[in-house]
Amino acid sequence: MESGGLALLLALALALALATCASPAGRKCVLSGSWRSDGGCRMVVSILGQDGGFSGSYLPGAVASDPQIPASPLKGSQQDAGLVAQPTFSFAVHWQHREAPGGSTTAFVGQCFVDEAGEESLHALWLLREEVASPTEDWKATRIGTSVFTRIK
């Protein structure tokens, strides 16, 4: 009787594991593609290289709909998506347009998530560093914030 109960328990565990893998939440998050942030920014991430590296472009929310404003380049890397379903990532944006403060760069770190409905989102923390004239102005040169990106379909 004990071996029958153990077999039933193992069968249930296997069924649960298979159902979890087949569910939308079991999907892997894919970083490449087009994204929009909660602040209206637009980002396009290229196909990831074998080493997890990627490049792309970024437009801040204030100018995302202005065709005269060039996109700023971004470059980053992602944790090996073969190892985890919801990988971490990092990238930097070097601002190229006149609305951005001169000599500014933003670094992002975050994680790619898939919810129960199968929807992907990127949750990121960012640091914006602006150029300042001297070390005495260093105190005002860095801003910090968060962004949540959803895939543009």
PDB file of C-alpha atoms in Angstrom, residues 1-2 7 11 13 15 20 23 25-26 28 38 47 78 80-81 87 91 97 100 108 116 128 132 139 142 145 151:
ATOM      1  CA  MET A   1       0.000   0.000   0.000  1.00  0.00           C
ATOM      2  CA  GLU A   2       2.867   2.395   0.764  1.00  0.00           C
ATOM      3  CA  ALA A   7       3.595   6.129  -6.963  1.00  0.00           C
ATOM      4  CA  ALA A  11       2.577  10.892 -10.624  1.00  0.00           C
ATOM      5  CA  ALA A  13       4.214  15.790  -8.822  1.00  0.00           C
ATOM      6  CA  ALA A  15       1.761  16.150 -13.713  1.00  0.00           C
ATOM      7  CA  THR A  20       3.802  24.376 -14.942  1.00  0.00           C
ATOM      8  CA  SER A  23       1.617  27.238 -18.773  1.00  0.00           C
ATOM      9  CA  ALA A  25       4.040  31.617 -16.873  1.00  0.00           C
ATOM     10  CA  GLY A  26       6.507  28.878 -17.849  1.00  0.00           C
ATOM     11  CA  LYS A  28      10.838  32.341 -21.267  1.00  0.00           C
ATOM     12  CA  ASP A  38       5.485  53.624 -18.240  1.00  0.00           C
ATOM     13  CA  ILE A  47      18.403  40.043 -31.484  1.00  0.00           C
ATOM     14  CA  GLN A  78      21.473  39.760 -20.750  1.00  0.00           C
ATOM     15  CA  ASP A  80      21.900  33.479 -20.302  1.00  0.00           C
ATOM     16  CA  ALA A  81      18.198  32.870 -21.013  1.00  0.00           C
ATOM     17  CA  PRO A  87      16.770  36.761 -17.035  1.00  0.00           C
ATOM     18  CA  PHE A  91      22.311  48.356 -20.807  1.00  0.00           C
ATOM     19  CA  HIS A  97      19.641  64.566 -29.164  1.00  0.00           C
ATOM     20  CA  ALA A 100      19.153  65.604 -23.526  1.00  0.00           C
ATOM     21  CA  PHE A 108      19.723  50.484 -16.666  1.00  0.00           C
ATOM     22  CA  GLU A 116       0.470  34.286 -15.590  1.00  0.00           C
ATOM     23  CA  LEU A 128      21.114  59.138 -15.348  1.00  0.00           C
ATOM     24  CA  VAL A 132      28.800  68.994 -14.976  1.00  0.00           C
ATOM     25  CA  TRP A 139      26.090  66.454  -6.166  1.00  0.00           C
ATOM     26  CA  THR A 142      23.113  61.868 -11.030  1.00  0.00           C
ATOM     27  CA  GLY A 145      14.510  56.168 -11.037  1.00  0.00           C
ATOM     28  CA  ARG A 151       6.142  44.911 -25.264  1.00  0.00           C
TER      29      ARG A 151
END
